[in-house]
GROMACS .gro file of N, CA and C in nm:
model
  471
    1MET      N    1  -7.729  -9.787   4.053
    1MET     CA    2  -7.674  -9.662   4.172
    1MET      C    3  -7.573  -9.553   4.108
    2GLU      N    4  -7.511  -9.706   4.056
    2GLU     CA    5  -7.345  -9.624   3.998
    2GLU      C    6  -7.385  -9.536   3.903
    3SER      N    7  -7.463  -9.512   3.792
    3SER     CA    8  -7.508  -9.438   3.702
    3SER      C    9  -7.513  -9.291   3.752
    4THR      N   10  -7.590  -9.336   3.880
    4THR     CA   11  -7.646  -9.188   3.897
    4THR      C   12  -7.492  -9.120   3.962
    5ASP      N   13  -7.436  -9.182   4.008
    5ASP     CA   14  -7.302  -9.120   4.083
    5ASP      C   15  -7.232  -9.095   3.971
    6ALA      N   16  -7.220  -9.167   3.849
    6ALA     CA   17  -7.153  -9.106   3.729
    6ALA      C   18  -7.191  -8.964   3.659
    7LEU      N   19  -7.295  -8.951   3.697
    7LEU     CA   20  -7.381  -8.855   3.627
    7LEU      C   21  -7.359  -8.710   3.702
    8PHE      N   22  -7.347  -8.733   3.844
    8PHE     CA   23  -7.372  -8.636   3.943
    8PHE      C   24  -7.239  -8.529   3.897
    9PRO      N   25  -7.137  -8.492   3.856
    9PRO     CA   26  -7.066  -8.412   3.844
    9PRO      C   27  -7.085  -8.336   3.736
   10TRP      N   28  -7.161  -8.378   3.642
   10TRP     CA   29  -7.202  -8.333   3.487
   10TRP      C   30  -7.360  -8.276   3.546
   11LEU      N   31  -7.423  -8.283   3.647
   11LEU     CA   32  -7.535  -8.237   3.675
   11LEU      C   33  -7.512  -8.152   3.792
   12ALA      N   34  -7.427  -8.146   3.823
   12ALA     CA   35  -7.409  -7.986   3.897
   12ALA      C   36  -7.328  -7.914   3.835
   13ALA      N   37  -7.248  -7.923   3.751
   13ALA     CA   38  -7.177  -7.821   3.624
   13ALA      C   39  -7.312  -7.816   3.521
   14LEU      N   40  -7.417  -7.813   3.506
   14LEU     CA   41  -7.526  -7.813   3.469
   14LEU      C   42  -7.554  -7.645   3.447
   15PRO      N   43  -7.573  -7.621   3.620
   15PRO     CA   44  -7.630  -7.472   3.592
   15PRO      C   45  -7.550  -7.350   3.557
   16PHE      N   46  -7.399  -7.378   3.570
   16PHE     CA   47  -7.288  -7.313   3.560
   16PHE      C   48  -7.248  -7.324   3.398
   17ILE      N   49  -7.280  -7.393   3.344
   17ILE     CA   50  -7.286  -7.425   3.196
   17ILE      C   51  -7.396  -7.324   3.143
   18TRP      N   52  -7.521  -7.340   3.188
   18TRP     CA   53  -7.630  -7.246   3.103
   18TRP      C   54  -7.593  -7.127   3.175
   19ILE      N   55  -7.559  -7.058   3.290
   19ILE     CA   56  -7.508  -6.940   3.279
   19ILE      C   57  -7.414  -6.879   3.189
   20THR      N   58  -7.328  -6.971   3.151
   20THR     CA   59  -7.202  -6.926   3.088
   20THR      C   60  -7.298  -6.895   2.926
   21GLY      N   61  -7.330  -7.017   2.892
   21GLY     CA   62  -7.407  -6.998   2.781
   21GLY      C   63  -7.483  -6.887   2.768
   22LEU      N   64  -7.570  -6.847   2.851
   22LEU     CA   65  -7.689  -6.684   2.859
   22LEU      C   66  -7.565  -6.576   2.847
   23ILE      N   67  -7.463  -6.588   2.944
   23ILE     CA   68  -7.384  -6.445   2.911
   23ILE      C   69  -7.338  -6.460   2.779
   24GLY      N   70  -7.241  -6.521   2.741
   24GLY     CA   71  -7.196  -6.573   2.611
   24GLY      C   72  -7.280  -6.541   2.474
   25PHE      N   73  -7.416  -6.621   2.503
   25PHE     CA   74  -7.503  -6.528   2.378
   25PHE      C   75  -7.545  -6.380   2.406
   26GLY      N   76  -7.544  -6.348   2.537
   26GLY     CA   77  -7.600  -6.178   2.545
   26GLY      C   78  -7.495  -6.110   2.494
   27VAL      N   79  -7.364  -6.126   2.576
   27VAL     CA   80  -7.247  -6.084   2.472
   27VAL      C   81  -7.255  -6.114   2.344
   28TRP      N   82  -7.277  -6.166   2.268
   28TRP     CA   83  -7.250  -6.232   2.083
   28TRP      C   84  -7.351  -6.098   2.049
   29ARG      N   85  -7.475  -6.128   2.097
   29ARG     CA   86  -7.604  -6.016   2.092
   29ARG      C   87  -7.544  -5.907   2.060
   30LEU      N   88  -7.526  -5.817   2.157
   30LEU     CA   89  -7.464  -5.691   2.214
   30LEU      C   90  -7.385  -5.643   2.106
   31LYS      N   91  -7.258  -5.709   2.091
   31LYS     CA   92  -7.161  -5.748   1.976
   31LYS      C   93  -7.185  -5.732   1.878
   32ASN      N   94  -7.238  -5.812   1.848
   32ASN     CA   95  -7.346  -5.810   1.652
   32ASN      C   96  -7.435  -5.679   1.640
   33ALA      N   97  -7.511  -5.621   1.736
   33ALA     CA   98  -7.557  -5.495   1.759
   33ALA      C   99  -7.486  -5.415   1.746
   34GLY      N  100  -7.381  -5.443   1.762
   34GLY     CA  101  -7.307  -5.254   1.732
   34GLY      C  102  -7.312  -5.211   1.898
   35GLN      N  103  -7.352  -5.285   1.985
   35GLN     CA  104  -7.359  -5.185   2.124
   35GLN      C  105  -7.235  -5.256   2.189
   36SER      N  106  -7.219  -5.165   2.310
   36SER     CA  107  -7.120  -5.216   2.409
   36SER      C  108  -7.192  -5.261   2.536
   37VAL      N  109  -7.076  -5.382   2.569
   37VAL     CA  110  -7.123  -5.450   2.721
   37VAL      C  111  -7.132  -5.385   2.829
   38LEU      N  112  -6.987  -5.280   2.816
   38LEU     CA  113  -7.008  -5.202   2.961
   38LEU      C  114  -7.032  -5.046   2.902
   39ASN      N  115  -7.185  -4.985   2.953
   39ASN     CA  116  -7.229  -4.895   2.914
   39ASN      C  117  -7.187  -4.744   2.980
   40ARG      N  118  -7.105  -4.681   2.931
   40ARG     CA  119  -7.004  -4.536   3.016
   40ARG      C  120  -7.110  -4.434   2.941
   41ARG      N  121  -7.085  -4.317   2.992
   41ARG     CA  122  -7.129  -4.205   2.963
   41ARG      C  123  -7.072  -4.128   2.841
   42PRO      N  124  -7.175  -4.113   2.757
   42PRO     CA  125  -7.104  -4.081   2.632
   42PRO      C  126  -7.045  -3.950   2.661
   43GLU      N  127  -6.962  -3.866   2.574
   43GLU     CA  128  -6.889  -3.794   2.627
   43GLU      C  129  -6.962  -3.649   2.578
   44ARG      N  130  -7.050  -3.625   2.503
   44ARG     CA  131  -7.131  -3.487   2.461
   44ARG      C  132  -7.281  -3.551   2.504
   45ALA      N  133  -7.301  -3.596   2.617
   45ALA     CA  134  -7.395  -3.622   2.692
   45ALA      C  135  -7.486  -3.499   2.727
   46GLU      N  136  -7.598  -3.446   2.697
   46GLU     CA  137  -7.668  -3.359   2.773
   46GLU      C  138  -7.707  -3.412   2.909
   47PHE      N  139  -7.751  -3.529   2.892
   47PHE     CA  140  -7.806  -3.628   3.072
   47PHE      C  141  -7.760  -3.704   3.044
   48TYR      N  142  -7.699  -3.775   3.199
   48TYR     CA  143  -7.686  -3.932   3.193
   48TYR      C  144  -7.681  -3.994   3.315
   49GLU      N  145  -7.749  -4.117   3.351
   49GLU     CA  146  -7.813  -4.145   3.462
   49GLU      C  147  -7.779  -4.297   3.461
   50SER      N  148  -7.710  -4.391   3.509
   50SER     CA  149  -7.731  -4.533   3.535
   50SER      C  150  -7.809  -4.560   3.681
   51GLY      N  151  -7.879  -4.676   3.695
   51GLY     CA  152  -7.941  -4.671   3.815
   51GLY      C  153  -8.076  -4.581   3.784
   52ALA      N  154  -8.117  -4.601   3.681
   52ALA     CA  155  -8.274  -4.534   3.730
   52ALA      C  156  -8.354  -4.633   3.692
   53SER      N  157  -8.503  -4.626   3.713
   53SER     CA  158  -8.602  -4.752   3.731
   53SER      C  159  -8.710  -4.701   3.614
   54GLY      N  160  -8.793  -4.778   3.561
   54GLY     CA  161  -8.905  -4.756   3.443
   54GLY      C  162  -8.936  -4.868   3.397
   55ARG      N  163  -9.052  -4.845   3.339
   55ARG     CA  164  -9.104  -4.879   3.249
   55ARG      C  165  -9.183  -4.861   3.121
   56ASN      N  166  -9.225  -4.924   3.018
   56ASN     CA  167  -9.270  -4.875   2.923
   56ASN      C  168  -9.474  -4.885   2.926
   57LEU      N  169  -9.489  -4.793   2.862
   57LEU     CA  170  -9.628  -4.834   2.921
   57LEU      C  171  -9.691  -4.800   2.806
   58ARG      N  172  -9.691  -4.904   2.658
   58ARG     CA  173  -9.718  -4.942   2.554
   58ARG      C  174  -9.854  -5.019   2.585
   59THR      N  175  -9.806  -5.141   2.671
   59THR     CA  176  -9.926  -5.211   2.675
   59THR      C  177  -9.953  -5.262   2.812
   60TRP      N  178 -10.031  -5.353   2.907
   60TRP     CA  179 -10.057  -5.419   3.001
   60TRP      C  180  -9.927  -5.509   3.052
   61TYR      N  181  -9.904  -5.566   2.956
   61TYR     CA  182  -9.773  -5.674   2.961
   61TYR      C  183  -9.609  -5.603   2.995
   62THR      N  184  -9.668  -5.485   2.902
   62THR     CA  185  -9.514  -5.425   2.928
   62THR      C  186  -9.478  -5.315   3.067
   63ARG      N  187  -9.581  -5.282   3.095
   63ARG     CA  188  -9.641  -5.187   3.210
   63ARG      C  189  -9.588  -5.273   3.371
   64LEU      N  190  -9.620  -5.409   3.348
   64LEU     CA  191  -9.593  -5.510   3.450
   64LEU      C  192  -9.432  -5.535   3.452
   65GLY      N  193  -9.403  -5.513   3.373
   65GLY     CA  194  -9.262  -5.547   3.357
   65GLY      C  195  -9.132  -5.475   3.349
   66GLY      N  196  -9.152  -5.397   3.439
   66GLY     CA  197  -9.031  -5.224   3.468
   66GLY      C  198  -8.890  -5.308   3.516
   67ALA      N  199  -8.818  -5.166   3.536
   67ALA     CA  200  -8.663  -5.248   3.568
   67ALA      C  201  -8.698  -5.131   3.706
   68ASN      N  202  -8.577  -5.187   3.779
   68ASN     CA  203  -8.589  -5.126   3.914
   68ASN      C  204  -8.413  -5.094   3.942
   69ARG      N  205  -8.357  -4.973   3.938
   69ARG     CA  206  -8.270  -4.925   3.903
   69ARG      C  207  -8.161  -4.993   3.880
   70CYS      N  208  -8.167  -5.044   3.718
   70CYS     CA  209  -8.104  -5.109   3.664
   70CYS      C  210  -8.088  -5.025   3.485
   71LEU      N  211  -8.129  -4.928   3.488
   71LEU     CA  212  -8.126  -4.886   3.358
   71LEU      C  213  -8.074  -4.774   3.338
   72ASN      N  214  -7.968  -4.740   3.226
   72ASN     CA  215  -7.911  -4.612   3.199
   72ASN      C  216  -8.004  -4.524   3.088
   73VAL      N  217  -8.011  -4.418   3.151
   73VAL     CA  218  -8.071  -4.304   3.037
   73VAL      C  219  -7.979  -4.184   3.009
   74THR      N  220  -8.017  -4.156   2.899
   74THR     CA  221  -7.935  -4.089   2.832
   74THR      C  222  -7.939  -3.990   2.724
   75VAL      N  223  -7.943  -3.909   2.736
   75VAL     CA  224  -8.014  -3.750   2.642
   75VAL      C  225  -7.880  -3.749   2.572
   76VAL      N  226  -7.854  -3.753   2.418
   76VAL     CA  227  -7.727  -3.727   2.350
   76VAL      C  228  -7.797  -3.690   2.173
   77GLU      N  229  -7.727  -3.622   2.136
   77GLU     CA  230  -7.741  -3.607   2.005
   77GLU      C  231  -7.891  -3.613   1.949
   78ARG      N  232  -8.004  -3.512   2.054
   78ARG     CA  233  -8.114  -3.498   2.042
   78ARG      C  234  -8.176  -3.613   1.989
   79ARG      N  235  -8.159  -3.717   2.099
   79ARG     CA  236  -8.209  -3.862   2.118
   79ARG      C  237  -8.229  -3.895   2.294
   80LEU      N  238  -8.307  -3.954   2.296
   80LEU     CA  239  -8.355  -4.003   2.443
   80LEU      C  240  -8.321  -4.201   2.412
   81LYS      N  241  -8.229  -4.192   2.493
   81LYS     CA  242  -8.171  -4.355   2.494
   81LYS      C  243  -8.224  -4.384   2.606
   82ILE      N  244  -8.273  -4.518   2.636
   82ILE     CA  245  -8.305  -4.564   2.754
   82ILE      C  246  -8.242  -4.753   2.739
   83ASP      N  247  -8.145  -4.770   2.814
   83ASP     CA  248  -8.073  -4.892   2.777
   83ASP      C  249  -8.060  -4.980   2.960
   84LEU      N  250  -8.080  -5.082   2.933
   84LEU     CA  251  -8.011  -5.153   3.044
   84LEU      C  252  -7.905  -5.180   3.092
   85GLY      N  253  -7.890  -5.190   3.239
   85GLY     CA  254  -7.740  -5.129   3.262
   85GLY      C  255  -7.666  -5.311   3.268
   86PHE      N  256  -7.529  -5.296   3.316
   86PHE     CA  257  -7.466  -5.402   3.285
   86PHE      C  258  -7.479  -5.466   3.462
   87PRO      N  259  -7.449  -5.573   3.433
   87PRO     CA  260  -7.500  -5.701   3.410
   87PRO      C  261  -7.623  -5.750   3.356
   88ILE      N  262  -7.727  -5.679   3.372
   88ILE     CA  263  -7.848  -5.713   3.359
   88ILE      C  264  -7.846  -5.712   3.157
   89ASN      N  265  -7.794  -5.605   3.089
   89ASN     CA  266  -7.817  -5.613   2.948
   89ASN      C  267  -7.783  -5.771   2.914
   90VAL      N  268  -7.706  -5.826   2.980
   90VAL     CA  269  -7.588  -5.931   2.864
   90VAL      C  270  -7.715  -6.053   2.945
   91MET      N  271  -7.715  -6.040   3.049
   91MET     CA  272  -7.840  -6.166   3.115
   91MET      C  273  -7.991  -6.127   3.056
   92MET      N  274  -8.026  -6.024   3.028
   92MET     CA  275  -8.137  -6.067   2.940
   92MET      C  276  -8.162  -6.010   2.783
   93PRO      N  277  -8.111  -6.115   2.679
   93PRO     CA  278  -8.107  -6.108   2.557
   93PRO      C  279  -8.210  -6.034   2.495
   94LEU      N  280  -8.286  -6.065   2.499
   94LEU     CA  281  -8.435  -6.038   2.473
   94LEU      C  282  -8.476  -5.923   2.514
   95ASP      N  283  -8.566  -5.854   2.445
   95ASP     CA  284  -8.615  -5.704   2.523
   95ASP      C  285  -8.791  -5.724   2.493
   96LEU      N  286  -8.813  -5.878   2.603
   96LEU     CA  287  -8.959  -5.859   2.647
   96LEU      C  288  -9.021  -5.740   2.666
   97TYR      N  289  -9.032  -5.678   2.753
   97TYR     CA  290  -9.105  -5.572   2.805
   97TYR      C  291  -9.038  -5.433   2.742
   98GLY      N  292  -8.965  -5.437   2.648
   98GLY     CA  293  -8.999  -5.279   2.580
   98GLY      C  294  -8.887  -5.200   2.669
   99LEU      N  295  -8.750  -5.245   2.763
   99LEU     CA  296  -8.695  -5.140   2.835
   99LEU      C  297  -8.624  -5.077   2.744
  100ARG      N  298  -8.566  -5.127   2.618
  100ARG     CA  299  -8.464  -5.055   2.520
  100ARG      C  300  -8.564  -4.959   2.448
  101ARG      N  301  -8.549  -4.857   2.479
  101ARG     CA  302  -8.547  -4.716   2.353
  101ARG      C  303  -8.492  -4.654   2.346
  102ASP      N  304  -8.474  -4.592   2.222
  102ASP     CA  305  -8.390  -4.502   2.104
  102ASP      C  306  -8.487  -4.423   2.060
  103VAL      N  307  -8.542  -4.324   2.110
  103VAL     CA  308  -8.610  -4.202   2.101
  103VAL      C  309  -8.585  -4.052   2.000
  104ARG      N  310  -8.630  -4.009   1.917
  104ARG     CA  311  -8.546  -3.865   1.841
  104ARG      C  312  -8.661  -3.781   1.943
  105LEU      N  313  -8.591  -3.669   2.018
  105LEU     CA  314  -8.652  -3.563   2.108
  105LEU      C  315  -8.770  -3.496   1.979
  106SER      N  316  -8.763  -3.521   1.868
  106SER     CA  317  -8.845  -3.419   1.792
  106SER      C  318  -8.987  -3.490   1.806
  107ASP      N  319  -9.000  -3.635   1.828
  107ASP     CA  320  -9.115  -3.692   1.846
  107ASP      C  321  -9.224  -3.735   1.952
  108ILE      N  322  -9.121  -3.653   2.085
  108ILE     CA  323  -9.185  -3.640   2.205
  108ILE      C  324  -9.312  -3.552   2.219
  109ARG      N  325  -9.423  -3.644   2.250
  109ARG     CA  326  -9.510  -3.521   2.251
  109ARG      C  327  -9.570  -3.453   2.432
  110SER      N  328  -9.528  -3.515   2.479
  110SER     CA  329  -9.544  -3.459   2.652
  110SER      C  330  -9.445  -3.520   2.740
  111ILE      N  331  -9.454  -3.446   2.820
  111ILE     CA  332  -9.373  -3.509   2.985
  111ILE      C  333  -9.447  -3.447   3.065
  112GLU      N  334  -9.440  -3.559   3.178
  112GLU     CA  335  -9.525  -3.518   3.286
  112GLU      C  336  -9.471  -3.558   3.382
  113ARG      N  337  -9.497  -3.456   3.497
  113ARG     CA  338  -9.405  -3.498   3.663
  113ARG      C  339  -9.540  -3.574   3.695
  114ARG      N  340  -9.575  -3.703   3.786
  114ARG     CA  341  -9.636  -3.728   3.875
  114ARG      C  342  -9.573  -3.778   3.976
  115SER      N  343  -9.641  -3.762   4.111
  115SER     CA  344  -9.618  -3.840   4.229
  115SER      C  345  -9.637  -4.025   4.197
  116ALA      N  346  -9.495  -4.044   4.234
  116ALA     CA  347  -9.572  -4.210   4.218
  116ALA      C  348  -9.545  -4.234   4.414
  117LEU      N  349  -9.630  -4.391   4.427
  117LEU     CA  350  -9.637  -4.399   4.582
  117LEU      C  351  -9.510  -4.437   4.644
  118LEU      N  352  -9.401  -4.539   4.590
  118LEU     CA  353  -9.308  -4.560   4.701
  118LEU      C  354  -9.227  -4.499   4.637
  119SER      N  355  -9.199  -4.430   4.497
  119SER     CA  356  -9.061  -4.385   4.437
  119SER      C  357  -9.038  -4.219   4.429
  120GLY      N  358  -9.153  -4.164   4.486
  120GLY     CA  359  -9.115  -4.007   4.512
  120GLY      C  360  -9.188  -3.988   4.365
  121GLU      N  361  -9.083  -3.927   4.308
  121GLU     CA  362  -9.151  -3.832   4.136
  121GLU      C  363  -9.124  -3.923   4.013
  122GLU      N  364  -9.226  -3.944   3.928
  122GLU     CA  365  -9.207  -4.025   3.826
  122GLU      C  366  -9.217  -3.941   3.686
  123ILE      N  367  -9.128  -3.966   3.600
  123ILE     CA  368  -9.147  -3.863   3.505
  123ILE      C  369  -9.240  -3.968   3.373
  124VAL      N  370  -9.343  -3.909   3.345
  124VAL     CA  371  -9.402  -4.019   3.226
  124VAL      C  372  -9.381  -3.936   3.075
  125ILE      N  373  -9.306  -3.958   2.996
  125ILE     CA  374  -9.257  -3.979   2.806
  125ILE      C  375  -9.331  -4.012   2.772
  126ARG      N  376  -9.424  -3.915   2.674
  126ARG     CA  377  -9.490  -3.990   2.567
  126ARG      C  378  -9.460  -3.948   2.425
  127TRP      N  379  -9.466  -4.046   2.304
  127TRP     CA  380  -9.437  -3.990   2.204
  127TRP      C  381  -9.515  -4.097   2.108
  128SER      N  382  -9.470  -4.080   1.970
  128SER     CA  383  -9.595  -4.085   1.867
  128SER      C  384  -9.690  -4.218   1.946
  129GLY      N  385  -9.803  -4.193   1.907
  129GLY     CA  386  -9.866  -4.303   1.930
  129GLY      C  387  -9.915  -4.333   2.052
  130ASP      N  388  -9.952  -4.497   2.076
  130ASP     CA  389  -9.954  -4.507   2.250
  130ASP      C  390  -9.813  -4.536   2.311
  131GLU      N  391  -9.732  -4.483   2.266
  131GLU     CA  392  -9.605  -4.515   2.270
  131GLU      C  393  -9.547  -4.397   2.419
  132GLY      N  394  -9.504  -4.473   2.484
  132GLY     CA  395  -9.432  -4.387   2.591
  132GLY      C  396  -9.372  -4.464   2.747
  133TYR      N  397  -9.303  -4.380   2.865
  133TYR     CA  398  -9.229  -4.421   2.878
  133TYR      C  399  -9.213  -4.403   3.046
  134ALA      N  400  -9.199  -4.452   3.152
  134ALA     CA  401  -9.256  -4.381   3.282
  134ALA      C  402  -9.097  -4.412   3.328
  135LEU      N  403  -9.077  -4.315   3.418
  135LEU     CA  404  -8.879  -4.321   3.403
  135LEU      C  405  -8.918  -4.247   3.645
  136THR      N  406  -8.800  -4.307   3.679
  136THR     CA  407  -8.754  -4.242   3.812
  136THR      C  408  -8.618  -4.202   3.786
  137VAL      N  409  -8.631  -4.108   3.832
  137VAL     CA  410  -8.400  -4.075   3.827
  137VAL      C  411  -8.402  -3.953   3.933
  138LYS      N  412  -8.298  -4.005   3.943
  138LYS     CA  413  -8.232  -3.903   4.038
  138LYS      C  414  -8.241  -3.744   4.056
  139ASN      N  415  -8.246  -3.730   3.906
  139ASN     CA  416  -8.231  -3.571   3.913
  139ASN      C  417  -8.330  -3.552   3.783
  140ALA      N  418  -8.481  -3.530   3.842
  140ALA     CA  419  -8.554  -3.489   3.733
  140ALA      C  420  -8.557  -3.400   3.634
  141ASP      N  421  -8.527  -3.297   3.708
  141ASP     CA  422  -8.500  -3.155   3.693
  141ASP      C  423  -8.394  -3.141   3.556
  142ARG      N  424  -8.291  -3.194   3.575
  142ARG     CA  425  -8.192  -3.217   3.473
  142ARG      C  426  -8.269  -3.297   3.347
  143LEU      N  427  -8.294  -3.376   3.362
  143LEU     CA  428  -8.375  -3.459   3.260
  143LEU      C  429  -8.452  -3.407   3.151
  144ILE      N  430  -8.555  -3.345   3.254
  144ILE     CA  431  -8.652  -3.245   3.182
  144ILE      C  432  -8.554  -3.124   3.128
  145ALA      N  433  -8.503  -3.089   3.174
  145ALA     CA  434  -8.400  -2.963   3.071
  145ALA      C  435  -8.291  -3.006   2.992
  146ALA      N  436  -8.316  -3.160   2.974
  146ALA     CA  437  -8.254  -3.144   2.855
  146ALA      C  438  -8.312  -3.231   2.732
  147LEU      N  439  -8.454  -3.301   2.813
  147LEU     CA  440  -8.566  -3.308   2.693
  147LEU      C  441  -8.634  -3.251   2.616
  148ASP      N  442  -8.660  -3.150   2.700
  148ASP     CA  443  -8.735  -2.970   2.674
  148ASP      C  444  -8.658  -2.893   2.717
  149PRO      N  445  -8.589  -2.776   2.667
  149PRO     CA  446  -8.520  -2.721   2.733
  149PRO      C  447  -8.592  -2.581   2.730
  150HIS      N  448  -8.713  -2.574   2.681
  150HIS     CA  449  -8.788  -2.438   2.705
  150HIS      C  450  -8.929  -2.491   2.748
  151HIS      N  451  -8.952  -2.593   2.799
  151HIS     CA  452  -9.066  -2.657   2.900
  151HIS      C  453  -9.203  -2.582   2.820
  152ARG      N  454  -9.192  -2.685   2.679
  152ARG     CA  455  -9.303  -2.642   2.619
  152ARG      C  456  -9.383  -2.756   2.636
  153LEU      N  457  -9.346  -2.854   2.678
  153LEU     CA  458  -9.447  -2.994   2.640
  153LEU      C  459  -9.451  -3.058   2.808
  154VAL      N  460  -9.399  -2.980   2.919
  154VAL     CA  461  -9.414  -3.040   3.054
  154VAL      C  462  -9.547  -2.983   3.133
  155ARG      N  463  -9.620  -3.098   3.162
  155ARG     CA  464  -9.690  -3.093   3.213
  155ARG      C  465  -9.669  -3.145   3.403
  156SER      N  466  -9.754  -3.118   3.474
  156SER     CA  467  -9.747  -3.142   3.617
  156SER      C  468  -9.910  -3.207   3.666
  157ALA      N  469  -9.881  -3.323   3.722
  157ALA     CA  470 -10.002  -3.425   3.785
  157ALA      C  471 -10.006  -3.429   3.928
   0.00000   0.00000   0.00000
């Protein structure tokens, strides 16, 4: 009985050690990739929103694994950048669901506005091949204007 009592402090500390290790690995991964831990609005951003929702449309698996109100969506330097916001970006060191994306605006083939069941309006952006992303943002009109200022790619469903 005494051996179990002696292990109790270590067993109680195990979750804290695990979480600290996970956060440390996430911070190391972001720094090693040249990314910041705390995402901020870039100075020259044409569009920026934190707290967006979305999902990758490439496979059935990535369609199931979306993000709810924890994405940062940025249009800057003729690129669409979608990334996880803090602290989710640190806690999810691997991109299992394809949530992080960096796409040149010239690669975008179509933009579709759809009504979504629970979230109001969804913006579906498709680029090369089967690649695509469904986003729910607060200001869909500003996002579309930043992605396609001449409205050549926009369709409504």
